[in-house]
């Protein structure tokens, strides 16, 4: 059964880039959310194996989404990767302190995202 990845990203262009990066990896099911609020609505309906989120999004931002996921017993063990333009060490530390497993700064190399996805889905060879 294909593992399922939730992408929370408000930029359709960036979301498309992330999707195409994941599709190149192989057999994954992808669920897309255009913002944090939509991601929160999707989580109870879909059993996701990994969450990828931006930080800067309208309504509920990525850091609030990370905090919700990591503090909810239903999702707290779900691996979570932040992909953001916020590249300062302070931003990175804040995201990781909230419970994100990895923090990737935009623009990123597809190889970097591949490695993180394979690492957190336990499919690295």
Coordinates of C-alpha atoms in Angstrom, one line a residue:
X1 CA 0.0 0.0 0.0
X2 CA 1.4 3.4 -1.0
X3 CA 2.3 5.7 1.8
X4 CA 0.4 8.9 2.0
X5 CA 2.0 12.4 2.2
X6 CA 0.1 15.5 3.1
X7 CA 1.4 18.7 1.6
X8 CA 0.3 22.0 3.3
X9 CA 1.5 24.8 1.0
X10 CA -0.4 28.0 -0.1
X11 CA 1.7 28.6 -3.2
X12 CA 0.2 26.4 -6.1
X13 CA 3.6 26.7 -7.9
X14 CA 5.6 25.4 -4.9
X15 CA 3.0 22.8 -4.1
X16 CA 3.3 21.6 -7.7
X17 CA 7.1 21.4 -7.4
X18 CA 6.9 19.4 -4.2
X19 CA 4.3 17.0 -5.8
X20 CA 6.5 16.5 -8.8
X21 CA 9.5 15.9 -6.6
X22 CA 7.6 13.2 -4.7
X23 CA 6.1 11.6 -7.8
X24 CA 9.6 11.1 -9.1
X25 CA 10.3 9.0 -6.0
X26 CA 7.7 6.4 -6.9
X27 CA 4.6 5.1 -5.4
X28 CA 3.2 7.6 -2.9
X29 CA -0.3 9.0 -2.5
X30 CA -0.3 12.7 -2.2
X31 CA -3.0 14.8 -0.4
X32 CA -2.8 18.6 -0.9
X33 CA -3.9 21.4 1.3
X34 CA -3.7 25.1 0.3
X35 CA -3.3 26.3 3.9
X36 CA -3.0 25.1 7.5
X37 CA -6.7 25.2 8.1
X38 CA -7.4 22.9 5.2
X39 CA -4.6 20.6 6.4
X40 CA -6.4 20.4 9.8
X41 CA -9.6 19.5 8.1
X42 CA -7.9 16.7 6.1
X43 CA -6.0 15.1 9.0
X44 CA -9.0 13.3 10.6
X45 CA -10.2 12.0 7.3
X46 CA -6.9 10.8 5.9
X47 CA -4.3 8.5 7.6
X48 CA -1.1 10.3 6.5
X49 CA 2.4 8.9 6.9
X50 CA 4.2 12.2 6.5
X51 CA 3.4 15.9 6.6
X52 CA 5.2 18.5 4.6
X53 CA 4.3 22.1 5.5
X54 CA 5.3 25.7 4.6
X55 CA 5.4 28.2 7.5
X56 CA 4.0 31.3 5.9
X57 CA 0.4 30.5 5.1
X58 CA -2.9 32.4 5.6
X59 CA -5.3 31.5 8.5
X60 CA -3.2 28.9 10.3
X61 CA 0.5 29.1 9.6
X62 CA 2.9 26.2 9.4
X63 CA 4.2 26.6 12.9
X64 CA 0.7 26.5 14.4
X65 CA 0.1 23.4 12.2
X66 CA 3.3 21.8 13.5
X67 CA 2.3 22.6 17.1
X68 CA -1.2 21.1 16.6
X69 CA 0.1 17.9 15.0
X70 CA 2.9 17.2 17.5
X71 CA 0.6 17.9 20.5
X72 CA -2.2 15.7 19.3
X73 CA -1.8 12.0 20.3
X74 CA -3.4 10.9 17.1
X75 CA -0.7 12.5 15.0
X76 CA 2.2 13.1 17.3
X77 CA 4.4 10.4 15.8
X78 CA 3.7 11.4 12.2
X79 CA 7.0 12.7 10.7
X80 CA 6.8 16.3 9.7
X81 CA 9.1 18.3 7.4
X82 CA 9.0 22.1 7.2
X83 CA 9.9 23.7 3.9
X84 CA 10.1 27.5 4.1
X85 CA 11.7 30.6 2.8
X86 CA 12.4 31.5 6.5
X87 CA 16.0 30.4 6.6
X88 CA 17.4 31.9 9.7
X89 CA 18.8 29.7 12.4
X90 CA 16.2 31.2 14.8
X91 CA 13.4 30.1 12.5
X92 CA 14.9 26.6 12.1
X93 CA 15.3 26.2 15.8
X94 CA 11.7 27.3 16.4
X95 CA 10.3 24.8 13.9
X96 CA 12.4 21.9 15.3
X97 CA 11.6 22.9 18.9
X98 CA 7.9 22.6 18.1
X99 CA 8.5 19.1 16.9
X100 CA 9.3 19.2 13.2
X101 CA 11.6 16.4 12.2
X102 CA 13.4 18.3 9.5
X103 CA 13.6 21.9 8.2
X104 CA 14.4 22.6 4.6
X105 CA 14.9 26.1 3.2
X106 CA 13.6 27.2 -0.1
X107 CA 14.8 27.0 -2.8
X108 CA 15.8 23.4 -2.2
X109 CA 17.3 20.7 -4.3
X110 CA 14.9 17.9 -5.1
X111 CA 17.6 15.4 -3.9
X112 CA 17.4 17.0 -0.4
X113 CA 13.6 16.4 -0.2
X114 CA 14.0 12.9 -1.6
X115 CA 16.5 12.0 1.2
X116 CA 14.2 13.4 3.9
X117 CA 11.1 11.6 2.6
X118 CA 12.9 8.3 2.3
X119 CA 14.5 8.8 5.8
X120 CA 11.3 9.5 7.6
X121 CA 9.2 6.9 5.7
X122 CA 11.8 4.3 6.5
X123 CA 12.4 3.5 2.9
X124 CA 16.1 4.6 2.6
X125 CA 18.3 1.9 1.2

